[in-house]
Amino acid sequence: MTAAVFSQTVVRGEDGALSVGGCDVRDLAGEHGTPLYIVDEADMRARACAFRDEFAAAFGRHGAKVDVYYASKAFLSSKVARWMRADDLCMDVASGGELEIALRGGMPAARIGLHGNNKSDAELRRALEVGVGRIIVDSFTEIETLDAIARELGTTAPVLVRVTTGVHAGGHEYIATSHEDQKFGLSLASGAAFEALVACHDATGLDLRGIHTHIGSQILSLDAFQESAERMLGLRAAFRVEVGYDLPEVDLGGGYAIRYTPHGEELTPHDAAHGMAEAVAAAVAKVGGTWPHLSIEPGRAIAGPAGMTLYRVGVIKAVRIEDGGERRYVAVDGGMSDNMRTITYGAEYTATIASRLSEAEPVLSRVVGKHCESGDIVVRDVDLPADTARGDLLAVPATGAYGRVMASNYNAVLRPAVVAVRDGESEVLIRRDTLEDLFGWDVAPD
Ligand code: LLP
């Protein structure tokens, strides 16, 4: 079994079936149907707490404080917000919708940071009305707009300026966010970031709290994080020298890599915390001044490994391939509608038969979905037992982040439920779509 990739409570029982959070996957499939997203609550919360504690320890040695903002775009429901609040995390939201779910889950507004490269007036207004702790401004247009709305409401908006540091990192071009030629942030190299800081500092409706950067996602290289931290501290020092204001806060974003396959690598909270604390310490020593209040925004590294998707195997087909060999296609009852990552980023996953143990020899297989598209692949290459058969349950680990939140109704499929499991109990966090939902959205039937 691909144990290293599954969440911490996953075990194979004596009869060969997997259980997670003390729940047998066959029971979960029976009760909630397939496909099914399963969240191992203990695992997800342990990861959140590991970021909180490792960063507190590593930065605490220097007398510095760090807040962990869970990047809720990775996976969100109001229960998740409740967990994060209980575990003393803050939350990053990237839209009005995420903001409302976070609030619904009881996350105090003061612990929420609002992101987005194109926030609407309504989103900005709502954020100010509920009193979010920080708005990360992403453009000169937004600085002007937010300043005007804040003054109209008779308040001041706490802001961080999103900085593009020029550090190029990340698993795929679409998820690298701090190189110059892209839509996010204000460039450090061109001077736009500095200019934006001055504009925020001067705006009477804005309370300039600091700077933010997010260099990308699924990043393994500590060097990239360190380089980015150094550049951010350099910018902060330059602002102090030229404007005479010590920016109190620096947010270094998320992007910590997780393991998707047994051969994959991860950046652990421990290594990330120590590496980044060292980098910030070195930068502070170099540029002088005080330590800022730091924050980070892990999303995938908290939610990803805690989740798995459970599918039911359907059609199995052997196909002759170019080199004269054969490829076995194992079709499951979901696909690109519940996991967009394979088709979008060429993401790699693994899979295992979850409902039984098989001693049959492994056969190189491709797990595909049920959609009308040949790119509808869930797992490109994986060894599955030769006796894999229609009706078996197949588990794909590490789907907890950017799974359900990116799901679609392509081909009018019903998006799967998300259940949280813990201590032998399961709880539906997000229910499966129903035919009534499909009909409900279809408002002009005649
Ligand atoms: N902070 C900001 C400002 C972000 O934009 C993101 C992710 C994060 C934090 C969290 O990054 P993480 O720790 O989860 O890597 N759909 C893509 C990932 C898009 C990430 C967008 N921003 C995927 O499935 O790989």
Short mmCIF file of C-alpha atoms and ligand atoms in Angstrom, two decimals:
data_model
loop_
_atom_site.label_atom_id
_atom_site.label_comp_id
_atom_site.label_asym_id
_atom_site.label_seq_id
_atom_site.Cartn_x
_atom_site.Cartn_y
_atom_site.Cartn_z
CA MET A 1 0.00 0.00 0.00
CA THR A 2 1.10 3.59 -0.56
CA ALA A 3 1.06 4.27 3.18
CA ALA A 4 3.29 7.35 3.08
CA VAL A 5 0.73 9.21 1.00
CA PHE A 6 -2.39 8.45 3.01
CA SER A 7 -3.49 10.46 6.02
CA GLN A 8 -2.34 9.34 9.43
CA THR A 9 -5.37 7.34 10.58
CA VAL A 10 -5.60 5.20 7.44
CA VAL A 11 -5.03 1.52 8.14
CA ARG A 12 -5.75 -1.71 6.29
CA GLY A 13 -7.83 -3.99 8.46
CA GLU A 14 -7.46 -7.74 8.85
CA ASP A 15 -9.88 -8.42 6.03
CA GLY A 16 -7.87 -6.12 3.75
CA ALA A 17 -10.18 -3.11 3.59
CA LEU A 18 -9.03 0.40 4.42
CA SER A 19 -10.39 2.37 7.28
CA VAL A 20 -9.87 6.06 7.96
CA GLY A 21 -10.71 7.91 11.15
CA GLY A 22 -11.92 4.57 12.48
CA CYS A 23 -14.48 4.21 9.66
CA ASP A 24 -14.38 1.32 7.20
CA VAL A 25 -14.40 2.72 3.67
CA ARG A 26 -16.98 0.12 2.60
CA ASP A 27 -19.38 1.50 5.20
CA LEU A 28 -18.64 5.07 4.14
CA ALA A 29 -19.31 4.18 0.51
CA GLY A 30 -22.51 2.39 1.51
CA GLU A 31 -23.77 5.27 3.57
CA HIS A 32 -22.67 8.24 1.47
CA GLY A 33 -22.21 6.78 -2.02
CA THR A 34 -19.28 7.22 -4.39
CA PRO A 35 -17.37 9.15 -5.51
CA LEU A 36 -16.79 10.43 -2.01
CA TYR A 37 -14.30 12.89 -0.60
CA ILE A 38 -13.16 11.84 2.86
CA VAL A 39 -11.43 14.26 5.24
CA ASP A 40 -9.43 12.82 8.10
CA GLU A 41 -10.22 15.48 10.68
CA ALA A 42 -7.48 14.53 13.12
CA ASP A 43 -4.90 14.59 10.36
CA MET A 44 -5.97 17.95 8.95
CA ARG A 45 -6.04 19.58 12.36
CA ALA A 46 -2.71 18.04 13.33
CA ARG A 47 -1.19 19.61 10.22
CA ALA A 48 -2.71 22.99 11.04
CA CYS A 49 -1.33 22.74 14.57
CA ALA A 50 2.07 21.62 13.28
CA PHE A 51 2.36 24.81 11.22
CA ARG A 52 1.19 26.87 14.18
CA ASP A 53 3.61 25.24 16.64
CA GLU A 54 6.66 24.77 14.42
CA PHE A 55 6.60 28.37 13.22
CA ALA A 56 5.91 29.67 16.74
CA ALA A 57 8.92 27.71 18.01
CA ALA A 58 11.32 28.58 15.19
CA PHE A 59 10.50 32.30 15.16
CA GLY A 60 9.93 32.43 18.93
CA ARG A 61 13.63 31.71 19.41
CA HIS A 62 14.20 35.18 17.98
CA GLY A 63 11.41 36.73 19.98
CA ALA A 64 9.26 37.03 16.85
CA LYS A 65 5.59 36.17 16.42
CA VAL A 66 3.98 34.32 13.52
CA ASP A 67 0.32 33.94 12.64
CA VAL A 68 -0.77 31.04 10.48
CA TYR A 69 -3.52 31.92 8.01
CA TYR A 70 -5.09 28.75 6.60
CA ALA A 71 -5.56 29.40 2.86
CA SER A 72 -9.19 28.40 2.67
CA LYS A 73 -9.24 28.19 -1.14
CA ALA A 74 -7.62 24.76 -0.69
CA PHE A 75 -10.74 23.40 0.99
CA LEU A 76 -13.50 25.20 2.81
CA SER A 77 -16.70 24.53 4.64
CA SER A 78 -18.01 26.31 7.70
CA LYS A 79 -16.92 23.34 9.83
CA VAL A 80 -13.37 23.78 8.56
CA ALA A 81 -13.50 27.43 9.66
CA ARG A 82 -14.71 26.20 13.05
CA TRP A 83 -11.76 23.81 13.33
CA MET A 84 -9.30 26.54 12.39
CA ARG A 85 -10.78 28.92 14.91
CA ALA A 86 -10.63 26.28 17.65
CA ASP A 87 -7.02 25.53 16.76
CA ASP A 88 -6.05 29.22 16.91
CA LEU A 89 -5.36 29.74 13.25
CA CYS A 90 -6.37 32.71 11.16
CA MET A 91 -7.86 32.37 7.68
CA ASP A 92 -7.10 33.68 4.22
CA VAL A 93 -10.11 34.11 1.96
CA ALA A 94 -9.97 35.00 -1.72
CA SER A 95 -13.54 36.03 -2.50
CA GLY A 96 -16.75 37.28 -0.99
CA GLY A 97 -18.06 33.71 -0.94
CA GLU A 98 -15.10 32.36 1.01
CA LEU A 99 -15.43 35.30 3.39
CA GLU A 100 -19.08 34.47 4.11
CA ILE A 101 -18.36 30.77 4.74
CA ALA A 102 -15.47 31.65 7.06
CA LEU A 103 -17.75 33.98 9.02
CA ARG A 104 -20.52 31.40 9.04
CA GLY A 105 -18.08 28.98 10.65
CA GLY A 106 -17.46 31.48 13.42
CA MET A 107 -14.01 32.64 12.36
CA PRO A 108 -13.68 36.10 13.90
CA ALA A 109 -13.45 38.73 11.15
CA ALA A 110 -10.37 40.19 12.79
CA ARG A 111 -8.56 36.91 12.05
CA ILE A 112 -9.47 36.94 8.35
CA GLY A 113 -7.31 38.28 5.52
CA LEU A 114 -9.04 39.10 2.22
CA HIS A 115 -7.18 38.42 -1.03
CA GLY A 116 -7.94 38.83 -4.70
CA ASN A 117 -6.50 40.59 -7.73
CA ASN A 118 -9.89 41.96 -8.76
CA LYS A 119 -12.04 42.44 -5.70
CA SER A 120 -15.39 44.05 -6.39
CA ASP A 121 -16.59 47.18 -4.63
CA ALA A 122 -19.18 45.00 -2.88
CA GLU A 123 -16.50 42.61 -1.62
CA LEU A 124 -14.36 45.47 -0.30
CA ARG A 125 -17.33 47.13 1.34
CA ARG A 126 -18.47 43.91 2.99
CA ALA A 127 -14.96 43.21 4.26
CA LEU A 128 -14.84 46.62 5.90
CA GLU A 129 -18.34 46.33 7.31
CA VAL A 130 -17.61 43.01 9.02
CA GLY A 131 -14.17 44.25 10.11
CA VAL A 132 -11.70 41.86 8.49
CA GLY A 133 -8.25 42.04 10.01
CA ARG A 134 -6.46 42.75 6.76
CA ILE A 135 -7.08 43.36 3.12
CA ILE A 136 -4.22 42.47 0.83
CA VAL A 137 -4.26 45.13 -1.88
CA ASP A 138 -3.16 44.04 -5.31
CA SER A 139 -3.27 47.13 -7.58
CA PHE A 140 -3.31 50.91 -7.66
CA THR A 141 -6.96 50.78 -8.71
CA GLU A 142 -7.78 48.82 -5.58
CA ILE A 143 -5.82 51.20 -3.35
CA GLU A 144 -7.86 54.14 -4.66
CA THR A 145 -11.17 52.30 -4.52
CA LEU A 146 -10.64 50.91 -1.03
CA ASP A 147 -9.49 54.27 0.29
CA ALA A 148 -12.66 55.90 -1.04
CA ILE A 149 -14.98 53.20 0.35
CA ALA A 150 -13.26 53.28 3.76
CA ARG A 151 -13.56 57.06 3.99
CA GLU A 152 -17.19 56.89 2.94
CA LEU A 153 -17.82 54.36 5.72
CA GLY A 154 -15.89 56.51 8.19
CA THR A 155 -13.33 53.82 8.88
CA THR A 156 -9.76 52.91 7.97
CA ALA A 157 -8.90 49.75 6.12
CA PRO A 158 -5.98 47.69 7.46
CA VAL A 159 -3.93 46.81 4.37
CA LEU A 160 -0.94 44.79 3.26
CA VAL A 161 0.51 45.39 -0.20
CA ARG A 162 0.94 42.27 -2.29
CA VAL A 163 4.47 42.24 -3.62
CA THR A 164 5.79 40.33 -6.62
CA THR A 165 9.33 39.53 -5.55
CA GLY A 166 10.50 38.04 -8.85
CA VAL A 167 11.29 34.69 -7.25
CA HIS A 168 10.10 32.05 -9.68
CA ALA A 169 8.99 28.88 -7.96
CA GLY A 170 6.19 26.37 -7.99
CA GLY A 171 5.04 23.10 -9.41
CA HIS A 172 3.43 24.33 -12.63
CA GLU A 173 3.35 27.59 -14.57
CA TYR A 174 -0.30 28.17 -13.61
CA ILE A 175 0.47 28.03 -9.89
CA ALA A 176 3.71 30.06 -9.80
CA THR A 177 2.74 33.54 -8.70
CA SER A 178 5.72 35.75 -8.08
CA HIS A 179 7.52 35.96 -11.40
CA GLU A 180 7.00 39.28 -13.16
CA ASP A 181 4.75 38.44 -16.10
CA GLN A 182 1.46 37.60 -14.38
CA LYS A 183 -1.62 39.21 -12.95
CA PHE A 184 -0.89 39.16 -9.21
CA GLY A 185 0.75 41.77 -7.06
CA LEU A 186 2.94 44.82 -7.53
CA SER A 187 6.46 44.37 -8.73
CA LEU A 188 9.40 44.88 -6.45
CA ALA A 189 11.89 45.24 -9.29
CA SER A 190 10.00 47.94 -11.19
CA GLY A 191 9.39 50.02 -8.08
CA ALA A 192 5.60 49.58 -8.30
CA ALA A 193 5.50 47.86 -4.89
CA PHE A 194 7.32 50.76 -3.26
CA GLU A 195 5.07 53.27 -4.97
CA ALA A 196 2.00 51.35 -3.79
CA LEU A 197 3.33 51.39 -0.23
CA VAL A 198 3.75 55.15 -0.40
CA ALA A 199 0.22 55.50 -1.80
CA CYS A 200 -1.22 53.40 1.04
CA HIS A 201 0.83 55.26 3.62
CA ASP A 202 -0.52 58.58 2.34
CA ALA A 203 -4.16 57.49 2.01
CA THR A 204 -6.25 58.65 4.94
CA GLY A 205 -8.70 55.77 4.53
CA LEU A 206 -5.96 53.13 4.74
CA ASP A 207 -3.92 51.83 7.64
CA LEU A 208 -0.76 50.42 6.09
CA ARG A 209 0.15 47.32 8.09
CA GLY A 210 2.78 45.73 5.90
CA ILE A 211 3.69 43.65 2.89
CA HIS A 212 2.63 40.28 1.55
CA THR A 213 4.03 37.87 -0.99
CA HIS A 214 3.07 34.42 -2.23
CA ILE A 215 5.60 32.91 -4.58
CA GLY A 216 3.61 29.95 -5.81
CA SER A 217 2.33 26.55 -4.90
CA GLN A 218 3.71 23.02 -4.43
CA ILE A 219 7.19 24.43 -3.76
CA LEU A 220 9.90 22.14 -2.45
CA SER A 221 12.77 24.55 -2.55
CA LEU A 222 13.52 26.19 0.74
CA ASP A 223 15.92 28.42 -1.17
CA ALA A 224 13.01 30.02 -3.02
CA PHE A 225 11.22 30.84 0.24
CA GLN A 226 14.44 32.16 1.73
CA GLU A 227 15.21 34.33 -1.29
CA SER A 228 11.70 35.74 -1.18
CA ALA A 229 11.92 36.45 2.58
CA GLU A 230 15.20 38.24 2.05
CA ARG A 231 13.78 40.44 -0.70
CA MET A 232 10.73 41.27 1.41
CA LEU A 233 12.86 42.28 4.38
CA GLY A 234 14.98 44.37 2.02
CA LEU A 235 11.88 46.20 0.82
CA ARG A 236 10.75 46.78 4.38
CA ALA A 237 14.16 48.23 5.25
CA ALA A 238 14.13 50.49 2.20
CA PHE A 239 10.72 51.81 3.20
CA ARG A 240 11.95 52.52 6.71
CA VAL A 241 15.00 54.38 5.44
CA GLU A 242 13.19 56.42 2.79
CA VAL A 243 9.80 57.02 4.39
CA GLY A 244 10.63 56.58 8.06
CA TYR A 245 7.93 53.98 8.74
CA ASP A 246 8.68 50.48 10.00
CA LEU A 247 6.07 48.25 8.40
CA PRO A 248 4.80 46.16 11.31
CA GLU A 249 3.78 43.03 9.34
CA VAL A 250 5.28 40.74 6.71
CA ASP A 251 3.32 37.84 5.23
CA LEU A 252 5.33 35.24 3.35
CA GLY A 253 2.40 33.37 1.80
CA GLY A 254 1.83 29.64 1.36
CA GLY A 255 2.96 27.10 -1.18
CA TYR A 256 4.55 24.29 0.85
CA ALA A 257 4.76 21.12 -1.20
CA ILE A 258 3.03 17.90 -0.21
CA ARG A 259 3.58 14.31 -1.29
CA TYR A 260 1.13 13.07 -3.90
CA THR A 261 2.82 9.76 -4.74
CA PRO A 262 5.15 7.41 -2.85
CA HIS A 263 8.09 8.88 -4.80
CA GLY A 264 7.01 12.47 -4.21
CA GLU A 265 8.66 14.83 -1.75
CA GLU A 266 7.26 17.30 0.74
CA LEU A 267 8.41 20.38 2.60
CA THR A 268 7.53 19.68 6.23
CA PRO A 269 6.30 22.38 8.62
CA HIS A 270 9.43 21.78 10.71
CA ASP A 271 11.87 22.29 7.84
CA ALA A 272 9.91 25.21 6.43
CA ALA A 273 9.72 26.93 9.82
CA HIS A 274 13.40 26.58 10.59
CA GLY A 275 14.55 27.47 7.10
CA MET A 276 12.40 30.56 6.97
CA ALA A 277 13.27 31.71 10.49
CA GLU A 278 16.95 31.44 9.55
CA ALA A 279 16.37 33.43 6.37
CA VAL A 280 14.46 36.17 8.16
CA ALA A 281 17.10 36.28 10.92
CA ALA A 282 19.86 36.64 8.34
CA ALA A 283 17.93 39.37 6.53
CA VAL A 284 17.19 41.30 9.72
CA ALA A 285 20.87 41.05 10.67
CA LYS A 286 21.82 42.37 7.24
CA VAL A 287 19.39 45.27 6.92
CA GLY A 288 19.05 46.13 10.61
CA GLY A 289 15.91 47.21 12.41
CA THR A 290 13.35 45.22 14.35
CA TRP A 291 11.67 41.94 13.50
CA PRO A 292 8.27 42.33 11.89
CA HIS A 293 5.21 40.37 12.99
CA LEU A 294 5.20 37.53 10.49
CA SER A 295 2.49 35.43 8.94
CA ILE A 296 2.24 32.52 6.51
CA GLU A 297 -0.63 31.06 4.47
CA PRO A 298 -0.42 27.29 3.99
CA GLY A 299 -3.43 25.75 2.25
CA ARG A 300 -2.51 22.55 0.45
CA ALA A 301 -0.11 21.41 3.18
CA ILE A 302 -2.94 21.47 5.74
CA ALA A 303 -5.86 20.11 3.72
CA GLY A 304 -4.22 18.06 0.96
CA PRO A 305 -2.77 15.01 2.69
CA ALA A 306 -5.79 14.80 5.02
CA GLY A 307 -8.17 14.04 2.16
CA MET A 308 -8.77 11.09 -0.11
CA THR A 309 -11.30 10.33 -2.82
CA LEU A 310 -13.12 7.03 -2.86
CA TYR A 311 -14.37 5.79 -6.22
CA ARG A 312 -16.18 2.68 -7.42
CA VAL A 313 -14.49 0.82 -10.26
CA GLY A 314 -16.64 0.35 -13.36
CA VAL A 315 -15.42 -0.62 -16.81
CA ILE A 316 -11.96 -2.11 -17.27
CA LYS A 317 -10.46 -2.16 -20.72
CA ALA A 318 -7.14 -3.34 -22.15
CA VAL A 319 -5.95 -1.16 -25.01
CA ARG A 320 -3.12 -1.86 -27.40
CA ILE A 321 -0.56 0.94 -27.33
CA GLU A 322 2.02 2.11 -29.87
CA ASP A 323 4.98 0.06 -28.68
CA GLY A 324 2.94 -3.10 -29.11
CA GLY A 325 2.21 -3.37 -25.42
CA GLU A 326 -1.05 -2.99 -23.63
CA ARG A 327 -2.42 -0.40 -21.29
CA ARG A 328 -5.19 -1.20 -18.88
CA TYR A 329 -7.79 1.52 -18.43
CA VAL A 330 -9.67 1.36 -15.14
CA ALA A 331 -12.69 3.65 -15.28
CA VAL A 332 -14.18 5.02 -12.08
CA ASP A 333 -17.47 6.76 -11.35
CA GLY A 334 -15.98 10.29 -11.15
CA GLY A 335 -13.09 11.94 -12.94
CA MET A 336 -12.19 15.44 -14.03
CA SER A 337 -15.36 16.83 -12.46
CA ASP A 338 -14.13 15.93 -8.96
CA ASN A 339 -10.39 16.22 -9.61
CA MET A 340 -9.40 18.92 -12.08
CA ARG A 341 -5.74 18.76 -11.14
CA THR A 342 -4.58 15.94 -13.40
CA ILE A 343 -5.97 17.46 -16.58
CA THR A 344 -5.08 21.02 -15.58
CA TYR A 345 -1.56 20.69 -14.21
CA GLY A 346 -0.53 17.18 -15.24
CA ALA A 347 -0.66 16.40 -11.52
CA GLU A 348 0.44 12.97 -10.38
CA TYR A 349 -1.50 10.79 -8.01
CA THR A 350 -1.49 7.23 -6.84
CA ALA A 351 -4.33 4.82 -6.08
CA THR A 352 -5.02 1.59 -4.29
CA ILE A 353 -7.87 -0.90 -4.12
CA ALA A 354 -9.53 0.03 -0.85
CA SER A 355 -12.23 -2.59 -0.34
CA ARG A 356 -10.02 -5.68 -0.18
CA LEU A 357 -6.48 -6.93 -0.28
CA SER A 358 -5.33 -8.58 -3.48
CA GLU A 359 -2.37 -10.89 -3.93
CA ALA A 360 -2.69 -10.71 -7.70
CA GLU A 361 0.28 -9.45 -9.67
CA PRO A 362 0.45 -5.71 -10.35
CA VAL A 363 -0.56 -4.42 -13.77
CA LEU A 364 0.32 -0.95 -14.99
CA SER A 365 -3.00 0.84 -15.17
CA ARG A 366 -4.47 4.23 -15.97
CA VAL A 367 -7.36 5.36 -13.81
CA VAL A 368 -9.80 7.36 -15.89
CA GLY A 369 -13.12 9.03 -15.24
CA LYS A 370 -16.51 8.83 -16.90
CA HIS A 371 -16.46 12.12 -18.77
CA CYS A 372 -16.68 12.69 -22.52
CA GLU A 373 -13.07 13.66 -22.85
CA SER A 374 -9.96 11.57 -23.40
CA GLY A 375 -7.91 13.78 -21.07
CA ASP A 376 -10.25 12.78 -18.26
CA ILE A 377 -7.53 10.99 -16.31
CA VAL A 378 -7.40 10.66 -12.55
CA VAL A 379 -4.13 8.73 -12.17
CA ARG A 380 -1.91 8.52 -15.23
CA ASP A 381 0.18 5.50 -14.22
CA VAL A 382 -0.34 3.23 -11.27
CA ASP A 383 0.13 -0.46 -10.56
CA LEU A 384 -3.16 -2.06 -9.64
CA PRO A 385 -3.72 -5.77 -9.03
CA ALA A 386 -4.51 -7.91 -12.06
CA ASP A 387 -7.81 -8.97 -10.52
CA THR A 388 -9.13 -5.41 -10.12
CA ALA A 389 -12.79 -5.70 -10.95
CA ARG A 390 -16.01 -3.79 -11.44
CA GLY A 391 -17.42 -2.97 -8.01
CA ASP A 392 -14.09 -2.62 -6.20
CA LEU A 393 -13.54 0.56 -4.25
CA LEU A 394 -10.52 2.57 -5.32
CA ALA A 395 -8.93 5.18 -3.04
CA VAL A 396 -6.88 8.09 -4.35
CA PRO A 397 -4.97 9.80 -1.52
CA ALA A 398 -3.89 13.44 -1.12
CA THR A 399 -6.98 14.93 -2.77
CA GLY A 400 -7.96 17.10 0.20
CA ALA A 401 -6.77 20.36 -1.35
CA TYR A 402 -8.07 21.86 -4.59
CA GLY A 403 -10.41 18.88 -5.07
CA ARG A 404 -13.99 19.63 -4.05
CA VAL A 405 -13.36 23.38 -4.28
CA MET A 406 -12.48 23.04 -7.97
CA ALA A 407 -15.14 20.47 -8.77
CA SER A 408 -17.64 21.04 -11.56
CA ASN A 409 -20.90 19.62 -12.85
CA TYR A 410 -19.43 18.79 -16.25
CA ASN A 411 -21.67 16.34 -18.07
CA ALA A 412 -24.33 17.19 -15.48
CA VAL A 413 -22.70 14.93 -12.93
CA LEU A 414 -23.55 15.41 -9.28
CA ARG A 415 -20.59 16.70 -7.29
CA PRO A 416 -19.63 14.25 -4.53
CA ALA A 417 -20.20 14.78 -0.83
CA VAL A 418 -17.39 15.58 1.58
CA VAL A 419 -17.47 13.63 4.83
CA ALA A 420 -15.22 14.20 7.81
CA VAL A 421 -14.25 11.12 9.77
CA ARG A 422 -12.98 10.91 13.31
CA ASP A 423 -13.00 8.27 16.06
CA GLY A 424 -15.29 5.97 14.14
CA GLU A 425 -17.85 8.68 13.32
CA SER A 426 -18.53 10.33 10.00
CA GLU A 427 -20.15 13.69 9.42
CA VAL A 428 -21.21 15.16 6.10
CA LEU A 429 -19.55 18.57 5.68
CA ILE A 430 -20.81 19.19 2.16
CA ARG A 431 -23.66 17.09 0.81
CA ARG A 432 -23.69 15.47 -2.59
CA ASP A 433 -25.47 17.39 -5.34
CA THR A 434 -28.87 15.98 -6.22
CA LEU A 435 -30.94 15.83 -9.37
CA GLU A 436 -33.14 18.45 -7.68
CA ASP A 437 -30.09 20.73 -7.56
CA LEU A 438 -29.54 20.28 -11.30
CA PHE A 439 -33.21 20.99 -11.98
CA GLY A 440 -33.18 23.88 -9.52
CA TRP A 441 -30.41 25.63 -11.41
CA ASP A 442 -32.18 25.01 -14.70
CA VAL A 443 -34.67 27.82 -14.28
CA ALA A 444 -36.21 27.97 -17.74
CA PRO A 445 -37.42 24.40 -18.38
CA ASP A 446 -40.25 25.26 -20.77
N1 LLP B 1 -1.78 32.47 -0.28
C1 LLP B 1 -2.12 32.96 -1.47
C2 LLP B 1 -2.15 34.40 -1.67
C3 LLP B 1 -2.45 32.09 -2.51
O1 LLP B 1 -2.81 32.59 -3.68
C4 LLP B 1 -2.43 30.69 -2.28
C5 LLP B 1 -2.79 29.76 -3.34
C6 LLP B 1 -2.07 30.23 -1.01
C7 LLP B 1 -1.74 31.14 -0.04
C8 LLP B 1 -2.03 28.77 -0.67
O2 LLP B 1 -1.14 28.05 -1.43
P1 LLP B 1 -0.87 26.51 -1.04
O3 LLP B 1 -0.22 26.51 0.31
O4 LLP B 1 -2.18 25.84 -1.00
O5 LLP B 1 0.00 26.00 -2.10
N2 LLP B 1 -5.34 25.06 -7.82
C9 LLP B 1 -3.90 24.91 -7.73
C10 LLP B 1 -3.32 25.75 -6.63
C11 LLP B 1 -3.65 27.20 -6.73
C12 LLP B 1 -3.11 27.98 -5.59
C13 LLP B 1 -3.64 29.35 -5.58
N3 LLP B 1 -3.16 30.13 -4.50
C14 LLP B 1 -3.56 23.46 -7.52
O6 LLP B 1 -4.47 22.65 -7.45
O7 LLP B 1 -2.40 23.09 -7.46
#
